[in-house]
Amino acid sequence: MLNEVPQLAQLLKLLQQVPYLASKNIYRVANYFLTLDNHKMEQFCGALLDLKSNISKCPVCYMWCTKGKACSLCSSLKRDQSLVCVVESWHEMLMIEKTGGYKGVYHILGGLICPLEGIGPDQLTIMSLVKRVESGTVKEIILATSQTPEGEATSSYIASKLKMMPVIISCLARGIPVGSSIESMDRLTVYKALSERRPF
Amino acid sequence: MLNEVPQLAQLLKLLQQVPYLASKNIYRVANYFLTLDNHKMEQFCGALLDLKSNISKCPVCYMWCTKGKACSLCSSLKRDQSLVCVVESWHEMLMIEKTGGYKGVYHILGGLICPLEGIGPDQLTIMSLVKRVESGTVKEIILATSQTPEGEATSSYIASKLKMMPVIISCLARGIPVGSSIESMDRLTVYKALSERRPF
């Protein structure tokens, strides 16, 4: 039946390639686009095509930025350029920015070391981070990767690379999330929260 | 931070409007588009824009079909034009087509009656279905709406509209799904499967 409406078949095929879109929902998303008005549709496609032509990665921190313009963080005088927070991707960076409490800059790794998926240190921006530290402008590196095996492995690898350099290496605090009960936490988190306790 | 990369902010804003895309996944989908190569991106946008210019609804069954071409089902000599299956949307129609066992045609309602969401019979294609029956070409109507309160209400409404007309009205069988254990079923389904039992 779908062969008779090739436009629809093609859209469904392309939507299937979009990650994190449950296959059950593909028809519903297709429906959204089918009933979208012309103006909105052009706006959507325009935004997509705009990405390709007007966005590129900052050569220092690897955040997406407008092509031809300096990265707003790496060129900001208000940010502490000697404090670098190392994150997996730009989503985590935005999460940290939303806290409003961080005044340093970032380094986006572009993933985590994961041998099972064929991602080694060379696929990430670790060498570029090492060079950034070697240049002497960085005083402290905050390793803000996830508390997962891959995140910990990546942090350990980076720490080992920076071990001999005159830079402070820190990582995020581990403990009970704000608003959570101890009861609902796993054993390891409670253990870490206890052993890494802070003065009241 | 996102204000500095308006292209990215705009994409995220537009992705937020796509239904069935969990807000947690928006960044990941954005990432997919950011890393898509030029050719694929143009293909994706092309497919979307193609919808608007080349697709329209069949005036008889309301399925999407190529503009300017007759609907492949409504114009098919291989299909029984006197047997009409009434479904909520084209997803359900495709599900029934996939069974390969149905040889009649369809009527797509475009939704279900749902007063809470402001959807009454006039927003659906029910009047058009009544006219289709009035024209005398239809012998049987299969009401294939979902077994939900809205689905049942819509079927009842359609049945009441067609009551006085010389047409057979049937509906889908209710019972235990193939491959399911009775244990895992709800009481009402088991009751219906019992009371609507068939000869072995």
Tab-separated table of C-alpha atoms in Angstrom:
chain	number	residue	atom	x	y	z
A	1	MET	CA	0.000	0.000	0.000
A	2	LEU	CA	2.761	2.440	0.954
A	3	ASN	CA	4.430	1.805	-2.417
A	4	GLU	CA	1.585	3.757	-3.939
A	5	VAL	CA	2.469	6.861	-1.925
A	6	PRO	CA	6.249	7.063	-2.378
A	7	GLN	CA	6.481	10.466	-0.663
A	8	LEU	CA	5.088	9.012	2.535
A	9	ALA	CA	7.199	5.857	2.300
A	10	GLN	CA	10.323	7.981	1.880
A	11	LEU	CA	9.487	10.133	4.902
A	12	LEU	CA	8.860	7.064	7.068
A	13	LYS	CA	12.155	5.567	5.918
A	14	LEU	CA	14.066	8.722	6.834
A	15	LEU	CA	12.306	9.086	10.186
A	16	GLN	CA	13.327	5.516	11.007
A	17	GLN	CA	16.941	6.668	10.875
A	18	VAL	CA	16.406	9.410	13.461
A	19	PRO	CA	17.651	8.101	16.797
A	20	TYR	CA	15.551	8.159	19.978
A	21	LEU	CA	12.338	8.169	18.010
A	22	ALA	CA	10.437	5.056	19.043
A	23	SER	CA	9.306	3.127	15.966
A	24	LYS	CA	5.775	3.136	17.389
A	25	ASN	CA	5.791	6.917	17.216
A	26	ILE	CA	7.107	7.286	13.686
A	27	TYR	CA	3.606	7.316	12.213
A	28	ARG	CA	2.548	9.969	14.680
A	29	VAL	CA	5.523	12.152	13.894
A	30	ALA	CA	4.855	11.618	10.173
A	31	ASN	CA	1.302	12.761	10.845
A	32	TYR	CA	2.623	15.891	12.512
A	33	PHE	CA	4.590	16.764	9.391
A	34	LEU	CA	1.696	15.832	7.089
A	35	THR	CA	-0.578	18.303	8.839
A	36	LEU	CA	1.997	21.054	9.350
A	37	ASP	CA	1.215	24.242	7.437
A	38	ASN	CA	3.503	25.384	4.631
A	39	HIS	CA	5.097	28.201	6.580
A	40	LYS	CA	6.032	26.009	9.532
A	41	MET	CA	7.363	23.302	7.248
A	42	GLU	CA	9.649	25.765	5.476
A	43	GLN	CA	10.766	27.098	8.830
A	44	PHE	CA	11.639	23.579	9.994
A	45	CYS	CA	13.588	22.696	6.852
A	46	GLY	CA	15.212	26.113	6.866
A	47	ALA	CA	16.444	25.551	10.421
A	48	LEU	CA	17.928	22.186	9.440
A	49	LEU	CA	19.688	23.467	6.353
A	50	ASP	CA	20.867	26.513	8.290
A	51	LEU	CA	22.810	24.207	10.613
A	52	LYS	CA	24.939	22.857	7.812
A	53	SER	CA	25.843	26.231	6.380
A	54	ASN	CA	26.161	28.395	9.476
A	55	ILE	CA	27.434	26.261	12.319
A	56	SER	CA	30.840	24.824	13.103
A	57	LYS	CA	32.768	23.597	16.119
A	58	CYS	CA	34.937	25.926	18.188
A	59	PRO	CA	38.578	24.804	17.670
A	60	VAL	CA	39.308	25.307	21.387
A	61	CYS	CA	36.350	23.915	23.353
A	62	TYR	CA	34.521	22.020	20.536
A	63	MET	CA	31.149	23.601	21.297
A	64	TRP	CA	28.979	24.385	18.271
A	65	CYS	CA	29.170	28.058	17.370
A	66	THR	CA	28.182	30.362	14.538
A	67	LYS	CA	30.596	29.925	11.643
A	68	GLY	CA	33.131	32.739	11.344
A	69	LYS	CA	32.394	34.038	14.848
A	70	ALA	CA	34.610	33.389	17.863
A	71	CYS	CA	33.128	31.021	20.436
A	72	SER	CA	31.296	33.204	22.948
A	73	LEU	CA	32.756	31.404	25.946
A	74	CYS	CA	36.351	30.975	24.807
A	75	SER	CA	36.528	34.653	23.846
A	76	SER	CA	34.691	35.978	26.913
A	77	LEU	CA	36.595	38.172	29.350
A	78	LYS	CA	33.997	37.447	32.022
A	79	ARG	CA	34.869	33.742	32.115
A	80	ASP	CA	37.878	32.294	33.866
A	81	GLN	CA	39.906	30.889	30.971
A	82	SER	CA	42.198	29.032	33.355
A	83	LEU	CA	39.384	26.805	34.694
A	84	VAL	CA	38.314	24.117	32.227
A	85	CYS	CA	35.375	21.777	32.781
A	86	VAL	CA	35.679	18.581	30.719
A	87	VAL	CA	32.286	17.186	29.594
A	88	GLU	CA	31.117	14.420	27.307
A	89	SER	CA	28.936	16.496	24.986
A	90	TRP	CA	27.331	19.882	24.570
A	91	HIS	CA	24.140	18.682	26.344
A	92	GLU	CA	26.073	18.275	29.597
A	93	MET	CA	27.676	21.644	28.987
A	94	LEU	CA	24.251	23.285	28.673
A	95	MET	CA	23.140	21.523	31.875
A	96	ILE	CA	26.100	23.031	33.737
A	97	GLU	CA	25.498	26.450	32.161
A	98	LYS	CA	21.881	26.319	33.375
A	99	THR	CA	23.051	26.106	36.988
A	100	GLY	CA	24.399	29.619	36.479
A	101	GLY	CA	27.105	28.916	39.029
A	102	TYR	CA	30.054	28.089	36.802
A	103	LYS	CA	32.361	30.834	35.600
A	104	GLY	CA	35.058	28.845	33.830
A	105	VAL	CA	35.173	27.458	30.284
A	106	TYR	CA	34.625	23.986	28.821
A	107	HIS	CA	36.205	21.210	26.841
A	108	ILE	CA	33.787	18.948	24.996
A	109	LEU	CA	35.137	15.438	24.492
A	110	GLY	CA	32.626	14.376	21.868
A	111	GLY	CA	31.893	11.068	23.612
A	112	LEU	CA	33.356	8.670	26.145
A	113	ILE	CA	35.954	5.934	25.764
A	114	CYS	CA	34.026	2.766	24.981
A	115	PRO	CA	36.066	-0.064	23.433
A	116	LEU	CA	32.917	-2.140	22.837
A	117	GLU	CA	31.610	0.548	20.497
A	118	GLY	CA	35.037	1.087	18.981
A	119	ILE	CA	35.525	4.506	20.583
A	120	GLY	CA	39.093	4.970	21.765
A	121	PRO	CA	40.898	8.080	23.031
A	122	ASP	CA	41.825	9.034	19.459
A	123	GLN	CA	38.184	9.492	18.480
A	124	LEU	CA	37.752	12.056	21.249
A	125	THR	CA	39.290	15.502	21.704
A	126	ILE	CA	41.631	14.341	24.486
A	127	MET	CA	44.876	15.153	22.623
A	128	SER	CA	43.588	18.643	22.016
A	129	LEU	CA	42.871	18.983	25.763
A	130	VAL	CA	46.385	17.861	26.591
A	131	LYS	CA	47.787	20.492	24.198
A	132	ARG	CA	45.511	23.091	25.766
A	133	VAL	CA	47.006	22.285	29.171
A	134	GLU	CA	50.545	22.191	27.753
A	135	SER	CA	50.124	25.732	26.456
A	136	GLY	CA	50.182	26.800	30.109
A	137	THR	CA	46.976	28.839	30.299
A	138	VAL	CA	45.010	26.227	32.272
A	139	LYS	CA	45.247	26.077	36.083
A	140	GLU	CA	42.494	23.594	36.902
A	141	ILE	CA	40.709	20.818	35.029
A	142	ILE	CA	37.332	19.628	36.342
A	143	LEU	CA	36.546	16.122	35.084
A	144	ALA	CA	32.742	16.244	34.769
A	145	THR	CA	32.040	12.970	33.001
A	146	SER	CA	29.128	10.723	34.009
A	147	GLN	CA	29.375	8.359	36.977
A	148	THR	CA	29.253	5.383	34.641
A	149	PRO	CA	32.009	2.847	33.849
A	150	GLU	CA	32.706	4.632	30.537
A	151	GLY	CA	32.691	8.035	32.209
A	152	GLU	CA	35.060	6.903	34.967
A	153	ALA	CA	37.381	5.207	32.465
A	154	THR	CA	37.539	8.336	30.329
A	155	SER	CA	38.266	10.515	33.370
A	156	SER	CA	40.984	8.118	34.535
A	157	TYR	CA	42.584	8.139	31.098
A	158	ILE	CA	42.607	11.942	30.971
A	159	ALA	CA	43.958	12.153	34.516
A	160	SER	CA	46.788	9.775	33.605
A	161	LYS	CA	47.677	11.915	30.573
A	162	LEU	CA	47.774	15.102	32.659
A	163	LYS	CA	49.464	13.567	35.705
A	164	MET	CA	52.895	15.054	35.096
A	165	MET	CA	51.653	18.526	34.206
A	166	PRO	CA	51.361	21.472	36.596
A	167	VAL	CA	47.562	21.494	36.654
A	168	ILE	CA	45.020	20.794	39.405
A	169	ILE	CA	42.689	17.927	38.487
A	170	SER	CA	39.319	17.739	40.237
A	171	CYS	CA	36.056	15.936	39.656
A	172	LEU	CA	32.373	16.372	40.539
A	173	ALA	CA	31.184	15.621	44.075
A	174	ARG	CA	29.415	12.303	44.559
A	175	GLY	CA	26.507	11.969	46.940
A	176	ILE	CA	22.787	12.073	47.522
A	177	PRO	CA	20.975	14.248	44.925
A	178	VAL	CA	19.208	17.309	46.329
A	179	GLY	CA	15.616	16.406	47.219
A	180	SER	CA	16.241	12.643	47.347
A	181	SER	CA	15.707	10.368	50.299
A	182	ILE	CA	18.558	8.102	51.402
A	183	GLU	CA	16.117	5.199	51.290
A	184	SER	CA	15.708	5.476	47.520
A	185	MET	CA	19.445	5.542	46.815
A	186	ASP	CA	21.669	2.644	45.856
A	187	ARG	CA	24.228	1.314	48.308
A	188	LEU	CA	27.279	2.664	46.499
A	189	THR	CA	25.947	6.216	46.384
A	190	VAL	CA	25.184	6.138	50.107
A	191	TYR	CA	28.663	4.745	50.779
A	192	LYS	CA	30.283	7.480	48.680
A	193	ALA	CA	28.142	10.165	50.318
A	194	LEU	CA	29.298	8.897	53.716
A	195	SER	CA	32.961	8.447	52.951
A	196	GLU	CA	33.205	11.729	51.050
A	197	ARG	CA	31.223	13.667	53.685
A	198	ARG	CA	31.774	17.389	54.083
A	199	PRO	CA	31.750	19.711	57.111
A	200	PHE	CA	28.241	20.967	57.922
B	1	MET	CA	24.742	30.274	26.150
B	2	LEU	CA	22.323	29.072	23.475
B	3	ASN	CA	21.553	32.684	22.554
B	4	GLU	CA	25.024	32.805	21.077
B	5	VAL	CA	24.232	30.000	18.633
B	6	PRO	CA	20.820	31.058	17.273
B	7	GLN	CA	20.786	28.282	14.650
B	8	LEU	CA	20.952	25.640	17.366
B	9	ALA	CA	18.413	27.415	19.575
B	10	GLN	CA	15.984	27.606	16.669
B	11	LEU	CA	16.359	23.900	15.885
B	12	LEU	CA	15.779	22.933	19.523
B	13	LYS	CA	12.700	25.169	19.636
B	14	LEU	CA	11.257	23.533	16.523
B	15	LEU	CA	12.082	20.016	17.723
B	16	GLN	CA	10.214	20.763	20.959
B	17	GLN	CA	7.058	21.127	18.882
B	18	VAL	CA	7.379	17.667	17.333
B	19	PRO	CA	5.043	15.336	19.233
B	20	TYR	CA	6.177	12.031	20.736
B	21	LEU	CA	9.746	13.215	20.986
B	22	ALA	CA	10.681	13.046	24.676
B	23	SER	CA	12.202	16.350	25.754
B	24	LYS	CA	15.169	14.427	27.145
B	25	ASN	CA	15.921	13.178	23.647
B	26	ILE	CA	15.704	16.505	21.857
B	27	TYR	CA	19.415	17.182	22.322
B	28	ARG	CA	20.241	13.755	20.962
B	29	VAL	CA	18.061	14.233	17.913
B	30	ALA	CA	19.592	17.686	17.431
B	31	ASN	CA	22.977	15.982	17.574
B	32	TYR	CA	21.866	13.562	14.879
B	33	PHE	CA	21.020	16.446	12.573
B	34	LEU	CA	24.206	18.333	13.492
B	35	THR	CA	26.344	15.429	12.416
B	36	LEU	CA	24.301	14.422	9.373
B	37	ASP	CA	26.154	14.844	6.091
B	38	ASN	CA	24.985	17.413	3.549
B	39	HIS	CA	23.473	14.901	1.177
B	40	LYS	CA	21.363	13.197	3.838
B	41	MET	CA	20.234	16.533	5.223
B	42	GLU	CA	19.030	17.675	1.805
B	43	GLN	CA	17.302	14.337	1.328
B	44	PHE	CA	15.496	14.727	4.645
B	45	CYS	CA	14.358	18.288	3.954
B	46	GLY	CA	13.461	17.315	0.403
B	47	ALA	CA	11.217	14.522	1.693
B	48	LEU	CA	9.448	16.934	4.045
B	49	LEU	CA	8.871	19.605	1.422
B	50	ASP	CA	7.806	16.941	-1.051
B	51	LEU	CA	4.910	16.033	1.237
B	52	LYS	CA	3.416	19.487	1.006
B	53	SER	CA	3.598	19.716	-2.761
B	54	ASN	CA	2.865	16.166	-3.842
B	55	ILE	CA	0.474	14.616	-1.371
B	56	SER	CA	-3.224	15.077	-0.759
B	57	LYS	CA	-6.108	13.175	0.787
B	58	CYS	CA	-8.289	10.825	-1.291
B	59	PRO	CA	-11.781	12.414	-1.425
B	60	VAL	CA	-13.384	8.989	-0.931
B	61	CYS	CA	-11.409	7.145	1.763
B	62	TYR	CA	-9.271	10.054	3.097
B	63	MET	CA	-6.001	8.135	2.834
B	64	TRP	CA	-2.980	10.185	1.779
B	65	CYS	CA	-2.211	9.701	-1.896
B	66	THR	CA	-0.080	11.231	-4.610
B	67	LYS	CA	-1.626	14.485	-5.777
B	68	GLY	CA	-3.404	14.237	-9.124
B	69	LYS	CA	-3.439	10.429	-9.020
B	70	ALA	CA	-6.472	8.347	-8.097
B	71	CYS	CA	-6.238	6.583	-4.724
B	72	SER	CA	-4.767	3.142	-5.441
B	73	LEU	CA	-7.325	1.340	-3.275
B	74	CYS	CA	-10.477	3.220	-4.222
B	75	SER	CA	-9.684	2.784	-7.912
B	76	SER	CA	-8.547	-0.841	-7.680
B	77	LEU	CA	-10.594	-3.511	-9.435
B	78	LYS	CA	-8.995	-6.166	-7.228
B	79	ARG	CA	-10.538	-4.722	-4.076
B	80	ASP	CA	-14.123	-5.229	-3.034
B	81	GLN	CA	-15.508	-1.686	-3.218
B	82	SER	CA	-18.687	-2.734	-1.416
B	83	LEU	CA	-16.834	-3.680	1.807
B	84	VAL	CA	-15.667	-0.651	3.781
B	85	CYS	CA	-13.489	-0.848	6.903
B	86	VAL	CA	-13.799	2.265	9.084
B	87	VAL	CA	-10.580	3.149	10.940
B	88	GLU	CA	-9.374	6.025	13.064
B	89	SER	CA	-6.279	6.957	11.058
B	90	TRP	CA	-3.995	5.787	8.282
B	91	HIS	CA	-1.708	4.000	10.796
B	92	GLU	CA	-4.524	1.580	11.639
B	93	MET	CA	-5.223	1.185	7.935
B	94	LEU	CA	-1.593	0.225	7.287
B	95	MET	CA	-1.766	-2.265	10.180
B	96	ILE	CA	-4.776	-3.948	8.579
B	97	GLU	CA	-3.119	-3.885	5.137
B	98	LYS	CA	-0.076	-5.609	6.638
B	99	THR	CA	-2.200	-8.614	7.609
B	100	GLY	CA	-2.654	-9.193	3.876
B	101	GLY	CA	-6.043	-10.745	4.549
B	102	TYR	CA	-8.356	-7.852	3.842
B	103	LYS	CA	-9.685	-7.313	0.347
B	104	GLY	CA	-12.130	-4.463	0.860
B	105	VAL	CA	-11.529	-0.706	0.988
B	106	TYR	CA	-11.268	1.792	3.861
B	107	HIS	CA	-12.732	4.916	5.325
B	108	ILE	CA	-10.386	6.972	7.488
B	109	LEU	CA	-12.191	8.977	10.158
B	110	GLY	CA	-9.302	11.277	10.992
B	111	GLY	CA	-9.758	10.763	14.742
B	112	LEU	CA	-12.271	9.620	17.342
B	113	ILE	CA	-15.119	11.467	19.003
B	114	CYS	CA	-13.694	12.981	22.180
B	115	PRO	CA	-15.749	15.806	23.721
B	116	LEU	CA	-13.017	16.520	26.284
B	117	GLU	CA	-10.630	17.418	23.473
B	118	GLY	CA	-13.361	19.261	21.566
B	119	ILE	CA	-13.581	16.631	18.821
B	120	GLY	CA	-17.188	16.071	17.773
B	121	PRO	CA	-18.630	14.103	14.829
B	122	ASP	CA	-18.339	17.192	12.603
B	123	GLN	CA	-14.538	17.225	12.886
B	124	LEU	CA	-14.414	13.669	11.531
B	125	THR	CA	-15.329	12.297	8.101
B	126	ILE	CA	-18.529	10.634	9.372
B	127	MET	CA	-20.924	12.639	7.164
B	128	SER	CA	-18.866	11.677	4.150
B	129	LEU	CA	-19.143	8.006	5.207
B	130	VAL	CA	-22.929	8.324	5.502
B	131	LYS	CA	-23.080	9.810	1.978
B	132	ARG	CA	-20.868	6.999	0.720
B	133	VAL	CA	-23.377	4.467	2.096
B	134	GLU	CA	-26.331	6.477	0.767
B	135	SER	CA	-24.892	6.282	-2.745
B	136	GLY	CA	-25.743	2.567	-2.596
B	137	THR	CA	-22.379	1.028	-3.501
B	138	VAL	CA	-21.582	-0.181	0.019
B	139	LYS	CA	-22.882	-3.541	1.273
B	140	GLU	CA	-20.983	-3.909	4.547
B	141	ILE	CA	-19.322	-1.520	6.992
B	142	ILE	CA	-16.715	-2.920	9.415
B	143	LEU	CA	-16.301	-0.643	12.421
B	144	ALA	CA	-12.618	-1.122	13.273
B	145	THR	CA	-12.086	1.568	15.897
B	146	SER	CA	-10.063	0.906	19.055
B	147	GLN	CA	-11.578	-0.882	22.043
B	148	THR	CA	-11.364	2.327	24.089
B	149	PRO	CA	-14.226	4.499	25.397
B	150	GLU	CA	-13.643	6.991	22.549
B	151	GLY	CA	-13.436	4.222	19.967
B	152	GLU	CA	-16.636	2.580	21.193
B	153	ALA	CA	-18.461	5.917	21.334
B	154	THR	CA	-17.432	6.733	17.777
B	155	SER	CA	-18.538	3.314	16.531
B	156	SER	CA	-21.880	3.654	18.330
B	157	TYR	CA	-22.430	7.074	16.803
B	158	ILE	CA	-21.672	5.812	13.287
B	159	ALA	CA	-23.883	2.748	13.814
B	160	SER	CA	-26.773	4.988	14.917
B	161	LYS	CA	-26.352	7.139	11.801
B	162	LEU	CA	-26.420	4.078	9.502
B	163	LYS	CA	-29.132	2.193	11.372
B	164	MET	CA	-31.923	2.861	8.883
B	165	MET	CA	-29.834	2.145	5.800
B	166	PRO	CA	-29.657	-1.178	3.934
B	167	VAL	CA	-26.089	-1.951	4.982
B	168	ILE	CA	-24.595	-4.682	7.179
B	169	ILE	CA	-22.685	-3.230	10.153
B	170	SER	CA	-20.040	-5.403	11.782
B	171	CYS	CA	-17.138	-4.839	14.145
B	172	LEU	CA	-13.829	-6.503	15.037
B	173	ALA	CA	-13.844	-9.677	17.123
B	174	ARG	CA	-12.950	-9.228	20.790
B	175	GLY	CA	-10.934	-11.822	22.667
B	176	ILE	CA	-7.550	-13.110	23.750
B	177	PRO	CA	-4.708	-11.897	21.467
B	178	VAL	CA	-2.836	-14.634	19.612
B	179	GLY	CA	0.139	-15.764	21.702
B	180	SER	CA	-1.225	-14.370	24.984
B	181	SER	CA	-1.970	-16.302	28.137
B	182	ILE	CA	-5.383	-15.926	29.743
B	183	GLU	CA	-3.626	-15.220	33.012
B	184	SER	CA	-2.171	-11.979	31.707
B	185	MET	CA	-5.497	-10.680	30.380
B	186	ASP	CA	-7.873	-8.291	32.097
B	187	ARG	CA	-11.231	-9.554	33.381
B	188	LEU	CA	-13.332	-7.822	30.740
B	189	THR	CA	-11.366	-9.300	27.845
B	190	VAL	CA	-11.686	-12.802	29.277
B	191	TYR	CA	-15.408	-12.240	29.795
B	192	LYS	CA	-15.836	-11.041	26.197
B	193	ALA	CA	-13.766	-13.935	24.853
B	194	LEU	CA	-16.026	-16.333	26.753
B	195	SER	CA	-19.349	-14.787	25.896
B	196	GLU	CA	-18.427	-14.222	22.243
B	197	ARG	CA	-16.904	-17.715	21.877
B	198	ARG	CA	-16.799	-19.365	18.457
B	199	PRO	CA	-17.146	-22.967	17.280
B	200	PHE	CA	-13.797	-24.816	17.384
